[in-house]
C-alpha atoms as a printed R data frame, in Angstrom:
    type eleno elety resid chain resno       x      y       z
1   ATOM     1    CA   MET     A     1 100.832 70.948 146.380
2   ATOM     2    CA   PHE     A     2  99.402 71.233 142.933
3   ATOM     3    CA   GLN     A     3  99.340 74.697 141.443
4   ATOM     4    CA   ILE     A     4  98.482 74.131 137.788
5   ATOM     5    CA   VAL     A     5  95.624 75.994 136.138
6   ATOM     6    CA   LEU     A     6  95.259 76.183 132.369
7   ATOM     7    CA   ARG     A     7  94.049 78.897 130.043
8   ATOM     8    CA   ASN     A     8  91.665 78.220 127.207
9   ATOM     9    CA   GLN     A     9  91.041 80.280 124.105
10  ATOM    10    CA   GLY     A    10  88.566 82.527 125.851
11  ATOM    11    CA   GLY     A    11  90.736 83.264 128.882
12  ATOM    12    CA   THR     A    12  91.169 81.706 132.288
13  ATOM    13    CA   TYR     A    13  88.702 79.254 133.765
14  ATOM    14    CA   THR     A    14  85.952 80.804 135.842
15  ATOM    15    CA   VAL     A    15  85.039 79.639 139.320
16  ATOM    16    CA   LEU     A    16  81.712 78.371 137.948
17  ATOM    17    CA   GLN     A    17  83.413 76.193 135.340
18  ATOM    18    CA   ILE     A    18  85.756 74.654 137.880
19  ATOM    19    CA   TYR     A    19  82.880 74.164 140.323
20  ATOM    20    CA   ILE     A    20  80.825 72.305 137.694
21  ATOM    21    CA   LEU     A    21  83.798 70.118 136.833
22  ATOM    22    CA   VAL     A    22  84.411 69.147 140.465
23  ATOM    23    CA   ILE     A    23  80.713 68.456 141.051
24  ATOM    24    CA   ALA     A    24  80.669 66.196 137.965
25  ATOM    25    CA   VAL     A    25  83.573 64.052 139.158
26  ATOM    26    CA   LEU     A    26  82.328 63.866 142.756
27  ATOM    27    CA   GLY     A    27  78.843 63.014 141.487
28  ATOM    28    CA   ILE     A    28  80.169 60.038 139.554
29  ATOM    29    CA   VAL     A    29  82.139 58.676 142.525
30  ATOM    30    CA   PHE     A    30  79.421 59.098 145.150
31  ATOM    31    CA   ASN     A    31  76.490 57.913 143.037
32  ATOM    32    CA   VAL     A    32  78.360 54.824 141.849
33  ATOM    33    CA   PHE     A    33  79.109 54.008 145.497
34  ATOM    34    CA   VAL     A    34  75.447 54.329 146.516
35  ATOM    35    CA   LEU     A    35  74.268 52.298 143.517
36  ATOM    36    CA   MET     A    36  76.680 49.509 144.458
37  ATOM    37    CA   VAL     A    37  75.272 49.498 147.998
38  ATOM    38    CA   PHE     A    38  71.729 49.245 146.608
39  ATOM    39    CA   CYS     A    39  72.653 46.490 144.165
40  ATOM    40    CA   LEU     A    40  74.746 44.293 146.468
41  ATOM    41    CA   HIS     A    41  72.587 44.110 149.571
42  ATOM    42    CA   LYS     A    42  70.608 40.878 149.959
43  ATOM    43    CA   LYS     A    43  67.315 42.142 151.362
44  ATOM    44    CA   ALA     A    44  64.355 42.788 149.110
45  ATOM    45    CA   TYR     A    45  63.961 46.353 147.885
46  ATOM    46    CA   THR     A    46  61.308 48.598 149.357
47  ATOM    47    CA   VAL     A    47  59.305 50.877 147.092
48  ATOM    48    CA   ALA     A    48  61.372 53.832 148.301
49  ATOM    49    CA   ASP     A    49  64.593 51.937 147.509
50  ATOM    50    CA   ILE     A    50  63.436 51.374 143.938
51  ATOM    51    CA   TYR     A    51  62.568 55.039 143.442
52  ATOM    52    CA   LEU     A    52  65.803 56.252 145.025
53  ATOM    53    CA   GLY     A    53  67.889 53.784 143.024
54  ATOM    54    CA   ASN     A    54  66.442 55.046 139.762
55  ATOM    55    CA   LEU     A    55  66.855 58.659 140.886
56  ATOM    56    CA   ILE     A    56  70.533 58.011 141.594
57  ATOM    57    CA   ALA     A    57  70.951 56.336 138.194
58  ATOM    58    CA   LYS     A    58  69.390 59.395 136.551
59  ATOM    59    CA   THR     A    59  71.720 61.692 138.498
60  ATOM    60    CA   LEU     A    60  74.697 59.549 137.493
61  ATOM    61    CA   SER     A    61  73.772 59.817 133.823
62  ATOM    62    CA   TRP     A    62  73.882 63.625 134.137
63  ATOM    63    CA   SER     A    63  77.121 63.888 136.170
64  ATOM    64    CA   PRO     A    64  79.611 63.487 133.318
65  ATOM    65    CA   VAL     A    65  77.890 66.169 131.238
66  ATOM    66    CA   CYS     A    66  79.813 69.466 131.240
67  ATOM    67    CA   PRO     A    67  78.998 72.727 129.474
68  ATOM    68    CA   SER     A    68  80.707 73.155 126.141
69  ATOM    69    CA   GLY     A    69  82.687 76.116 127.449
70  ATOM    70    CA   LEU     A    70  84.315 74.064 130.179
71  ATOM    71    CA   ILE     A    71  86.890 72.321 128.010
72  ATOM    72    CA   PRO     A    72  89.215 74.425 125.866
73  ATOM    73    CA   THR     A    73  89.293 73.802 122.142
74  ATOM    74    CA   THR     A    74  92.722 75.221 121.351
75  ATOM    75    CA   PHE     A    75  95.956 75.659 123.231
76  ATOM    76    CA   SER     A    76  99.026 77.727 122.814
77  ATOM    77    CA   PRO     A    77 101.977 75.488 121.904
78  ATOM    78    CA   VAL     A    78 104.031 76.927 124.775
79  ATOM    79    CA   ALA     A    79 105.649 74.413 127.122
80  ATOM    80    CA   THR     A    80 106.262 75.214 130.757
81  ATOM    81    CA   HIS     A    81 108.051 73.409 133.568
82  ATOM    82    CA   GLY     A    82 104.992 71.267 134.248
83  ATOM    83    CA   ASP     A    83 104.032 69.561 137.493
84  ATOM    84    CA   GLN     A    84 106.485 70.010 140.337
85  ATOM    85    CA   ASN     A    85 106.201 66.287 141.075
86  ATOM    86    CA   SER     A    86 107.247 65.189 137.636
87  ATOM    87    CA   THR     A    87 110.191 65.542 135.332
88  ATOM    88    CA   ASN     A    88 107.974 65.307 132.280
89  ATOM    89    CA   VAL     A    89 107.210 68.430 130.270
90  ATOM    90    CA   THR     A    90 103.633 69.001 129.218
91  ATOM    91    CA   HIS     A    91 102.996 70.824 125.956
92  ATOM    92    CA   CYS     A    92  99.837 72.529 127.160
93  ATOM    93    CA   LEU     A    93  99.951 76.074 128.464
94  ATOM    94    CA   LYS     A    94  99.818 76.006 132.257
95  ATOM    95    CA   GLU     A    95  99.628 79.044 134.462
96  ATOM    96    CA   THR     A    96  99.227 79.536 138.168
97  ATOM    97    CA   LYS     A    97  96.221 81.445 139.486
98  ATOM    98    CA   GLU     A    98  96.793 84.138 142.107
99  ATOM    99    CA   TRP     A    99  94.348 82.490 144.532
100 ATOM   100    CA   THR     A   100  96.821 79.619 144.797
101 ATOM   101    CA   TYR     A   101  99.204 81.966 146.608
102 ATOM   102    CA   THR     A   102  96.577 83.394 148.973
103 ATOM   103    CA   VAL     A   103  93.603 81.078 149.547
104 ATOM   104    CA   VAL     A   104  95.539 77.804 149.504
105 ATOM   105    CA   PRO     A   105  98.053 78.744 152.252
106 ATOM   106    CA   ILE     A   106  95.247 79.955 154.528
107 ATOM   107    CA   TYR     A   107  93.197 76.793 153.932
108 ATOM   108    CA   VAL     A   108  96.201 74.538 154.519
109 ATOM   109    CA   LEU     A   109  97.134 76.358 157.739
110 ATOM   110    CA   VAL     A   110  93.558 76.087 159.053
111 ATOM   111    CA   ILE     A   111  93.540 72.364 158.272
112 ATOM   112    CA   SER     A   112  96.907 72.025 160.000
113 ATOM   113    CA   VAL     A   113  95.916 73.846 163.207
114 ATOM   114    CA   LEU     A   114  92.543 72.103 163.533
115 ATOM   115    CA   GLY     A   115  94.048 68.735 162.662
116 ATOM   116    CA   ILE     A   116  96.787 69.049 165.291
117 ATOM   117    CA   ILE     A   117  94.327 70.088 168.021
118 ATOM   118    CA   PHE     A   118  91.715 67.423 167.230
119 ATOM   119    CA   ASN     A   119  94.103 64.515 166.710
120 ATOM   120    CA   VAL     A   120  96.163 65.343 169.822
121 ATOM   121    CA   PHE     A   121  92.891 65.356 171.799
122 ATOM   122    CA   VAL     A   122  91.887 61.952 170.406
123 ATOM   123    CA   LEU     A   123  95.315 60.456 171.106
124 ATOM   124    CA   MET     A   124  95.260 61.785 174.675
125 ATOM   125    CA   VAL     A   125  91.845 60.204 175.253
126 ATOM   126    CA   PHE     A   126  93.013 56.869 173.863
127 ATOM   127    CA   CYS     A   127  96.342 56.883 175.736
128 ATOM   128    CA   LEU     A   128  95.326 58.283 179.139
129 ATOM   129    CA   HIS     A   129  92.132 56.377 179.890
130 ATOM   130    CA   LYS     A   130  92.449 53.486 182.353
131 ATOM   131    CA   LYS     A   131  90.638 50.750 180.443
132 ATOM   132    CA   ALA     A   132  92.498 48.699 177.871
133 ATOM   133    CA   CYS     A   133  91.912 49.706 174.274
134 ATOM   134    CA   THR     A   134  89.865 47.442 172.049
135 ATOM   135    CA   VAL     A   135  91.257 46.197 168.749
136 ATOM   136    CA   ALA     A   136  89.312 48.828 166.804
137 ATOM   137    CA   GLU     A   137  90.546 51.573 169.155
138 ATOM   138    CA   ILE     A   138  94.167 50.488 168.630
139 ATOM   139    CA   TYR     A   139  93.734 50.836 164.879
140 ATOM   140    CA   LEU     A   140  91.911 54.171 165.155
141 ATOM   141    CA   SER     A   141  94.514 55.610 167.536
142 ATOM   142    CA   ASN     A   142  97.254 54.733 165.047
143 ATOM   143    CA   LEU     A   143  95.148 56.321 162.308
144 ATOM   144    CA   ALA     A   144  94.949 59.483 164.435
145 ATOM   145    CA   ALA     A   145  98.741 59.387 164.841
146 ATOM   146    CA   ALA     A   146  99.167 59.132 161.067
147 ATOM   147    CA   ASP     A   147  96.793 62.067 160.573
148 ATOM   148    CA   LEU     A   148  98.782 64.050 163.143
149 ATOM   149    CA   VAL     A   149 101.975 63.433 161.168
150 ATOM   150    CA   LEU     A   150 100.310 64.764 158.017
151 ATOM   151    CA   VAL     A   151  98.837 67.945 159.489
152 ATOM   152    CA   SER     A   152 102.110 68.695 161.301
153 ATOM   153    CA   CYS     A   153 103.878 68.834 157.926
154 ATOM   154    CA   LEU     A   154 101.289 70.983 156.147
155 ATOM   155    CA   PRO     A   155 102.630 74.366 157.394
156 ATOM   156    CA   PHE     A   156 105.736 73.793 155.270
157 ATOM   157    CA   TRP     A   157 103.530 73.464 152.205
158 ATOM   158    CA   ALA     A   158 101.518 76.529 153.202
159 ATOM   159    CA   VAL     A   159 104.734 78.575 153.229
160 ATOM   160    CA   TYR     A   160 105.759 76.935 149.950
161 ATOM   161    CA   ALA     A   161 102.506 78.014 148.290
162 ATOM   162    CA   ALA     A   162 102.624 81.514 149.803
163 ATOM   163    CA   ARG     A   163 106.135 81.960 148.363
164 ATOM   164    CA   LYS     A   164 104.783 81.130 144.901
165 ATOM   165    CA   PHE     A   165 106.143 77.589 145.156
166 ATOM   166    CA   ASN     A   166 109.700 78.650 145.864
167 ATOM   167    CA   TRP     A   167 111.031 76.087 148.381
168 ATOM   168    CA   PRO     A   168 113.074 77.816 151.138
169 ATOM   169    CA   PHE     A   169 113.745 74.930 153.544
170 ATOM   170    CA   GLY     A   170 116.557 73.026 151.841
171 ATOM   171    CA   GLY     A   171 116.928 69.512 150.484
172 ATOM   172    CA   SER     A   172 116.717 67.593 153.781
173 ATOM   173    CA   LEU     A   173 113.351 69.044 154.780
174 ATOM   174    CA   CYS     A   174 112.126 68.608 151.208
175 ATOM   175    CA   LYS     A   175 112.694 64.867 151.577
176 ATOM   176    CA   LEU     A   176 111.540 64.633 155.203
177 ATOM   177    CA   VAL     A   177 108.291 66.584 154.794
178 ATOM   178    CA   ASN     A   178 107.248 64.673 151.691
179 ATOM   179    CA   LEU     A   179 108.296 61.366 153.244
180 ATOM   180    CA   SER     A   180 106.065 62.109 156.249
181 ATOM   181    CA   ILE     A   181 103.097 63.094 154.082
182 ATOM   182    CA   ASN     A   182 103.422 60.004 151.900
183 ATOM   183    CA   MET     A   183 103.741 57.758 154.950
184 ATOM   184    CA   ASN     A   184 100.480 59.219 156.239
185 ATOM   185    CA   VAL     A   185  98.709 58.373 153.002
186 ATOM   186    CA   TYR     A   186  99.994 54.803 152.883
187 ATOM   187    CA   CYS     A   187  99.653 54.072 156.604
188 ATOM   188    CA   SER     A   188  96.174 55.595 156.841
189 ATOM   189    CA   ILE     A   189  94.742 53.419 154.123
190 ATOM   190    CA   TYR     A   190  96.248 50.235 155.583
191 ATOM   191    CA   PHE     A   191  95.071 51.073 159.107
192 ATOM   192    CA   LEU     A   192  91.612 51.321 157.573
193 ATOM   193    CA   VAL     A   193  92.182 47.971 155.859
194 ATOM   194    CA   LEU     A   194  92.939 46.439 159.262
195 ATOM   195    CA   VAL     A   195  89.974 48.052 160.994
196 ATOM   196    CA   SER     A   196  87.596 47.103 158.161
197 ATOM   197    CA   ILE     A   197  88.799 43.479 158.299
198 ATOM   198    CA   ASP     A   198  88.345 43.523 162.082
199 ATOM   199    CA   ARG     A   199  84.759 44.754 161.781
200 ATOM   200    CA   TYR     A   200  84.120 42.284 158.951
201 ATOM   201    CA   MET     A   201  85.256 39.371 161.133
202 ATOM   202    CA   ALA     A   202  83.337 40.691 164.158
203 ATOM   203    CA   LEU     A   203  80.038 40.918 162.282
204 ATOM   204    CA   VAL     A   204  80.225 38.371 159.471
205 ATOM   205    CA   HIS     A   205  82.395 35.679 161.115
206 ATOM   206    CA   PRO     A   206  82.127 36.411 164.856
207 ATOM   207    CA   LEU     A   207  83.205 32.962 166.068
208 ATOM   208    CA   SER     A   208  85.590 31.479 163.533
209 ATOM   209    CA   HIS     A   209  88.211 34.266 163.685
210 ATOM   210    CA   GLU     A   210  87.886 35.441 167.284
211 ATOM   211    CA   ARG     A   211  91.466 34.468 168.185
212 ATOM   212    CA   LEU     A   212  92.859 36.812 165.560
213 ATOM   213    CA   ARG     A   213  90.937 39.748 167.035
214 ATOM   214    CA   ARG     A   214  93.234 40.250 170.017
215 ATOM   215    CA   PRO     A   215  95.055 43.457 171.031
216 ATOM   216    CA   LYS     A   216  98.519 41.874 170.702
217 ATOM   217    CA   PHE     A   217  97.831 40.965 167.063
218 ATOM   218    CA   ALA     A   218  96.409 44.446 166.455
219 ATOM   219    CA   LYS     A   219  99.588 46.081 167.806
220 ATOM   220    CA   LEU     A   220 101.733 43.794 165.660
221 ATOM   221    CA   GLY     A   221  99.624 44.678 162.631
222 ATOM   222    CA   CYS     A   222 100.108 48.399 163.325
223 ATOM   223    CA   LEU     A   223 103.888 47.991 163.515
224 ATOM   224    CA   LEU     A   224 103.860 46.195 160.167
225 ATOM   225    CA   VAL     A   225 101.738 48.970 158.643
226 ATOM   226    CA   TRP     A   226 104.188 51.671 159.785
227 ATOM   227    CA   ALA     A   227 107.039 49.636 158.301
228 ATOM   228    CA   LEU     A   228 105.107 49.178 155.045
229 ATOM   229    CA   GLY     A   229 104.361 52.909 154.890
230 ATOM   230    CA   LEU     A   230 108.058 53.685 155.246
231 ATOM   231    CA   LEU     A   231 108.946 51.107 152.584
232 ATOM   232    CA   LEU     A   232 106.437 52.522 150.095
233 ATOM   233    CA   SER     A   233 107.867 56.002 150.707
234 ATOM   234    CA   VAL     A   234 111.391 54.999 149.643
235 ATOM   235    CA   PRO     A   235 110.976 56.475 146.112
236 ATOM   236    CA   THR     A   236 110.224 59.833 147.731
237 ATOM   237    CA   LEU     A   237 113.362 59.563 149.838
238 ATOM   238    CA   ILE     A   238 115.496 58.677 146.813
239 ATOM   239    CA   TYR     A   239 114.149 60.892 144.036
240 ATOM   240    CA   ARG     A   240 112.716 63.946 145.830
241 ATOM   241    CA   GLU     A   241 115.152 66.868 145.567
242 ATOM   242    CA   VAL     A   242 115.455 70.638 145.493
243 ATOM   243    CA   LYS     A   243 116.508 72.259 142.235
244 ATOM   244    CA   TYR     A   244 116.687 75.819 140.967
245 ATOM   245    CA   PHE     A   245 115.110 76.462 137.543
246 ATOM   246    CA   SER     A   246 116.591 79.598 136.020
247 ATOM   247    CA   GLY     A   247 113.932 79.778 133.306
248 ATOM   248    CA   ILE     A   248 111.181 80.419 135.847
249 ATOM   249    CA   ASN     A   249 113.454 81.792 138.618
250 ATOM   250    CA   THR     A   250 112.086 79.268 141.118
251 ATOM   251    CA   THR     A   251 113.531 76.652 143.466
252 ATOM   252    CA   LEU     A   252 111.277 73.595 143.388
253 ATOM   253    CA   CYS     A   253 110.963 70.628 145.724
254 ATOM   254    CA   TYR     A   254 109.998 67.924 143.252
255 ATOM   255    CA   LEU     A   255 110.395 64.279 142.237
256 ATOM   256    CA   ASN     A   256 113.283 63.949 139.814
257 ATOM   257    CA   TYR     A   257 113.102 60.450 138.360
258 ATOM   258    CA   PRO     A   258 116.089 59.394 136.202
259 ATOM   259    CA   ASN     A   259 113.805 58.543 133.274
260 ATOM   260    CA   THR     A   260 110.172 58.026 132.330
261 ATOM   261    CA   THR     A   261 110.376 54.231 132.609
262 ATOM   262    CA   VAL     A   262 111.472 54.374 136.246
263 ATOM   263    CA   GLN     A   263 108.752 56.928 136.963
264 ATOM   264    CA   LEU     A   264 106.001 54.817 135.379
265 ATOM   265    CA   LEU     A   265 107.143 51.631 137.130
266 ATOM   266    CA   SER     A   266 107.419 53.365 140.506
267 ATOM   267    CA   GLU     A   267 104.066 55.133 140.256
268 ATOM   268    CA   GLY     A   268 102.361 52.025 138.857
269 ATOM   269    CA   MET     A   269 103.627 49.865 141.709
270 ATOM   270    CA   LEU     A   270 102.589 52.441 144.318
271 ATOM   271    CA   THR     A   271  99.158 52.780 142.725
272 ATOM   272    CA   MET     A   272  98.615 49.030 142.891
273 ATOM   273    CA   LEU     A   273  99.914 48.606 146.455
274 ATOM   274    CA   SER     A   274  98.553 51.795 148.025
275 ATOM   275    CA   VAL     A   275  95.312 52.358 146.110
276 ATOM   276    CA   ILE     A   276  93.804 49.494 144.120
277 ATOM   277    CA   ILE     A   277  94.471 46.595 146.510
278 ATOM   278    CA   PRO     A   278  93.596 48.331 149.826
279 ATOM   279    CA   ILE     A   279  90.547 50.176 148.478
280 ATOM   280    CA   SER     A   280  89.252 46.913 146.986
281 ATOM   281    CA   ILE     A   281  89.578 45.243 150.401
282 ATOM   282    CA   ILE     A   282  87.952 48.196 152.180
283 ATOM   283    CA   SER     A   283  85.079 48.307 149.679
284 ATOM   284    CA   PHE     A   284  84.432 44.559 149.987
285 ATOM   285    CA   CYS     A   285  84.462 44.678 153.792
286 ATOM   286    CA   THR     A   286  82.288 47.807 153.832
287 ATOM   287    CA   PHE     A   287  79.579 46.180 151.722
288 ATOM   288    CA   LYS     A   288  79.671 43.038 153.862
289 ATOM   289    CA   ILE     A   289  79.458 45.153 157.014
290 ATOM   290    CA   ILE     A   290  76.435 47.017 155.638
291 ATOM   291    CA   GLN     A   291  74.785 43.713 154.760
292 ATOM   292    CA   ALA     A   292  75.445 42.396 158.264
293 ATOM   293    CA   LEU     A   293  74.060 45.552 159.875
294 ATOM   294    CA   ASN     A   294  70.902 45.184 157.797
295 ATOM   295    CA   ASN     A   295  70.423 41.635 159.032
296 ATOM   296    CA   ARG     A   296  67.548 41.715 161.519
297 ATOM   297    CA   LEU     A   297  68.778 38.594 163.281
298 ATOM   298    CA   MET     A   298  71.681 40.535 164.732
299 ATOM   299    CA   LYS     A   299  69.359 42.778 166.728
300 ATOM   300    CA   SER     A   300  68.346 39.962 169.072
301 ATOM   301    CA   SER     A   301  71.712 39.676 170.847
302 ATOM   302    CA   ASN     A   302  73.073 42.268 173.285
303 ATOM   303    CA   SER     A   303  76.688 41.446 172.403
304 ATOM   304    CA   GLN     A   304  75.899 41.864 168.742
305 ATOM   305    CA   LYS     A   305  74.272 45.223 169.477
306 ATOM   306    CA   LYS     A   306  77.554 46.355 171.040
307 ATOM   307    CA   GLU     A   307  79.402 45.200 167.932
308 ATOM   308    CA   GLN     A   308  76.933 47.193 165.831
309 ATOM   309    CA   LYS     A   309  77.614 50.365 167.823
310 ATOM   310    CA   ALA     A   310  81.370 49.936 167.437
311 ATOM   311    CA   THR     A   311  80.921 49.233 163.746
312 ATOM   312    CA   THR     A   312  78.903 52.418 163.211
313 ATOM   313    CA   LEU     A   313  81.964 54.517 164.067
314 ATOM   314    CA   VAL     A   314  84.233 52.408 161.870
315 ATOM   315    CA   LEU     A   315  81.763 52.587 159.001
316 ATOM   316    CA   ALA     A   316  81.585 56.383 159.303
317 ATOM   317    CA   VAL     A   317  85.395 56.616 159.186
318 ATOM   318    CA   LEU     A   318  85.570 54.271 156.179
319 ATOM   319    CA   VAL     A   319  82.953 56.212 154.224
320 ATOM   320    CA   ALA     A   320  84.642 59.529 155.083
321 ATOM   321    CA   PHE     A   321  87.956 58.171 153.824
322 ATOM   322    CA   LEU     A   322  86.450 56.918 150.570
323 ATOM   323    CA   ILE     A   323  84.717 60.258 149.967
324 ATOM   324    CA   CYS     A   324  87.825 62.322 150.712
325 ATOM   325    CA   TRP     A   325  90.532 60.199 149.087
326 ATOM   326    CA   VAL     A   326  89.034 58.146 146.235
327 ATOM   327    CA   PRO     A   327  88.532 61.163 143.900
328 ATOM   328    CA   PHE     A   328  92.199 62.131 144.278
329 ATOM   329    CA   HIS     A   329  93.412 58.576 143.695
330 ATOM   330    CA   LEU     A   330  91.220 58.242 140.600
331 ATOM   331    CA   VAL     A   331  92.697 61.443 139.205
332 ATOM   332    CA   LYS     A   332  96.221 60.186 139.920
333 ATOM   333    CA   ILE     A   333  95.490 56.931 138.077
334 ATOM   334    CA   ILE     A   334  94.242 58.841 135.040
335 ATOM   335    CA   GLU     A   335  97.313 61.080 135.240
336 ATOM   336    CA   TRP     A   336  99.512 57.972 135.203
337 ATOM   337    CA   LEU     A   337  97.689 56.717 132.092
338 ATOM   338    CA   ILE     A   338  98.304 60.088 130.421
339 ATOM   339    CA   ARG     A   339 101.989 59.942 131.319
340 ATOM   340    CA   ALA     A   340 102.156 56.390 129.907
341 ATOM   341    CA   GLU     A   341 100.472 57.743 126.733
342 ATOM   342    CA   VAL     A   342  97.568 55.334 127.100
343 ATOM   343    CA   LEU     A   343  95.354 58.428 127.204
344 ATOM   344    CA   ARG     A   344  96.261 61.569 125.297
345 ATOM   345    CA   GLY     A   345  95.095 65.096 124.659
346 ATOM   346    CA   CYS     A   346  95.278 68.507 126.251
347 ATOM   347    CA   LYS     A   347  91.546 68.465 126.959
348 ATOM   348    CA   LEU     A   348  91.870 65.493 129.288
349 ATOM   349    CA   SER     A   349  95.054 66.921 130.785
350 ATOM   350    CA   THR     A   350  93.133 70.111 131.542
351 ATOM   351    CA   VAL     A   351  90.435 68.245 133.447
352 ATOM   352    CA   ILE     A   352  92.964 66.237 135.431
353 ATOM   353    CA   ASP     A   353  95.101 69.251 136.352
354 ATOM   354    CA   ILE     A   354  92.109 71.178 137.677
355 ATOM   355    CA   CYS     A   355  90.552 68.244 139.532
356 ATOM   356    CA   LYS     A   356  93.862 67.310 141.125
357 ATOM   357    CA   GLN     A   357  94.131 70.722 142.755
358 ATOM   358    CA   PHE     A   358  90.740 70.487 144.411
359 ATOM   359    CA   PHE     A   359  90.833 66.820 145.363
360 ATOM   360    CA   ILE     A   360  94.170 66.986 147.187
361 ATOM   361    CA   TYR     A   361  92.722 69.682 149.461
362 ATOM   362    CA   LEU     A   362  89.598 67.553 149.976
363 ATOM   363    CA   ALA     A   363  91.902 64.679 150.950
364 ATOM   364    CA   PHE     A   364  93.716 66.858 153.504
365 ATOM   365    CA   PHE     A   365  90.360 67.632 155.124
366 ATOM   366    CA   ASN     A   366  89.981 63.941 156.002
367 ATOM   367    CA   SER     A   367  92.634 64.339 158.721
368 ATOM   368    CA   VAL     A   368  90.394 66.896 160.444
369 ATOM   369    CA   LEU     A   369  87.159 65.001 159.809
370 ATOM   370    CA   ASN     A   370  88.280 61.735 161.437
371 ATOM   371    CA   PRO     A   371  88.612 63.033 165.032
372 ATOM   372    CA   ILE     A   372  85.283 64.842 164.663
373 ATOM   373    CA   LEU     A   373  83.673 61.510 163.746
374 ATOM   374    CA   TYR     A   374  85.311 59.845 166.751
375 ATOM   375    CA   VAL     A   375  83.610 62.338 169.072
376 ATOM   376    CA   ILE     A   376  80.230 62.589 167.324
377 ATOM   377    CA   VAL     A   377  79.710 58.928 166.420
378 ATOM   378    CA   GLY     A   378  81.917 57.159 168.965
379 ATOM   379    CA   GLU     A   379  79.954 56.683 172.182
380 ATOM   380    CA   LYS     A   380  82.882 55.020 173.962
381 ATOM   381    CA   LEU     A   381  85.185 57.903 173.144
382 ATOM   382    CA   GLN     A   382  82.638 60.338 174.563
383 ATOM   383    CA   GLU     A   383  82.524 58.321 177.795
384 ATOM   384    CA   LYS     A   384  86.323 58.162 178.070
385 ATOM   385    CA   SER     A   385  86.747 61.887 177.522
């Protein structure tokens, strides 16, 4: 959970200011994605495509613009305990808003309850139907299992937030809950890597890699992903601990790295392995899948039409993941650059602290959105249920 909100010279941030800031960051991410789709597809542009492409470019040029009152100009030189996930101390005044103790726990609990119900339903459909699962269904069922792990751990964080971030569950659960959440993040993205590669091979190279697209290889790939997720979560298991801070009269569950160098190396490695590499693969496969779906030659074959229908669900899940998780990962990368002193300044730290709060809750929503997409977009899942 991220509970940091800063004060500027004129008082606390208003809802409107925070809303504008979030819209600006989301606007950049989404419009860049759409522009890349327009630019990378091979077919000739229609007149509407040209108009829409320029409209998106115009919108993108406006997105980074924020009102002058959004960023504070001066800060009190008071240092607080900083982010609960870091041992670093930030010399910008940081205070927690009351809505963090009320709205956030309710939101997290709603996400948890809905996520458990929806993902259990999806897993029951996948596991109890008589027909053998396809390769894509094996990957998506494991993705649903990873989402179920995440939402099952969220009630602990809801209680944590409601208690004004005073951890009551002890050191073992502090490690276990965070280990489970981190495993979900790492496993989810690599399950999507596998499913995007599967769809890429099915549509772009349907004959040359058919042997690799077998259920036994898919199950082996899923086992390796779970093992990789556990391996990437080792820093959480080692450095996450519970500690009482007498200065703020609070018991925190936080990452206590031995020094800044270890923290930067650990976070940098995790960023490369769990964000940059997998998202690059997913983005490449997604663009190739879109290009293949736009190829009119594929519409002449019945088998290829079936592949298109299966790919529509996968594409919806991939896009939903990118929308929900990429903003948070971008903010975390910028935060790492600030911690490494590549980027500096309280103004930038203010933007990152505020965005991080909103984007982590957007990312949690992805675990509820996925099973909804399975039912709405997935025709086979509807038939099996």
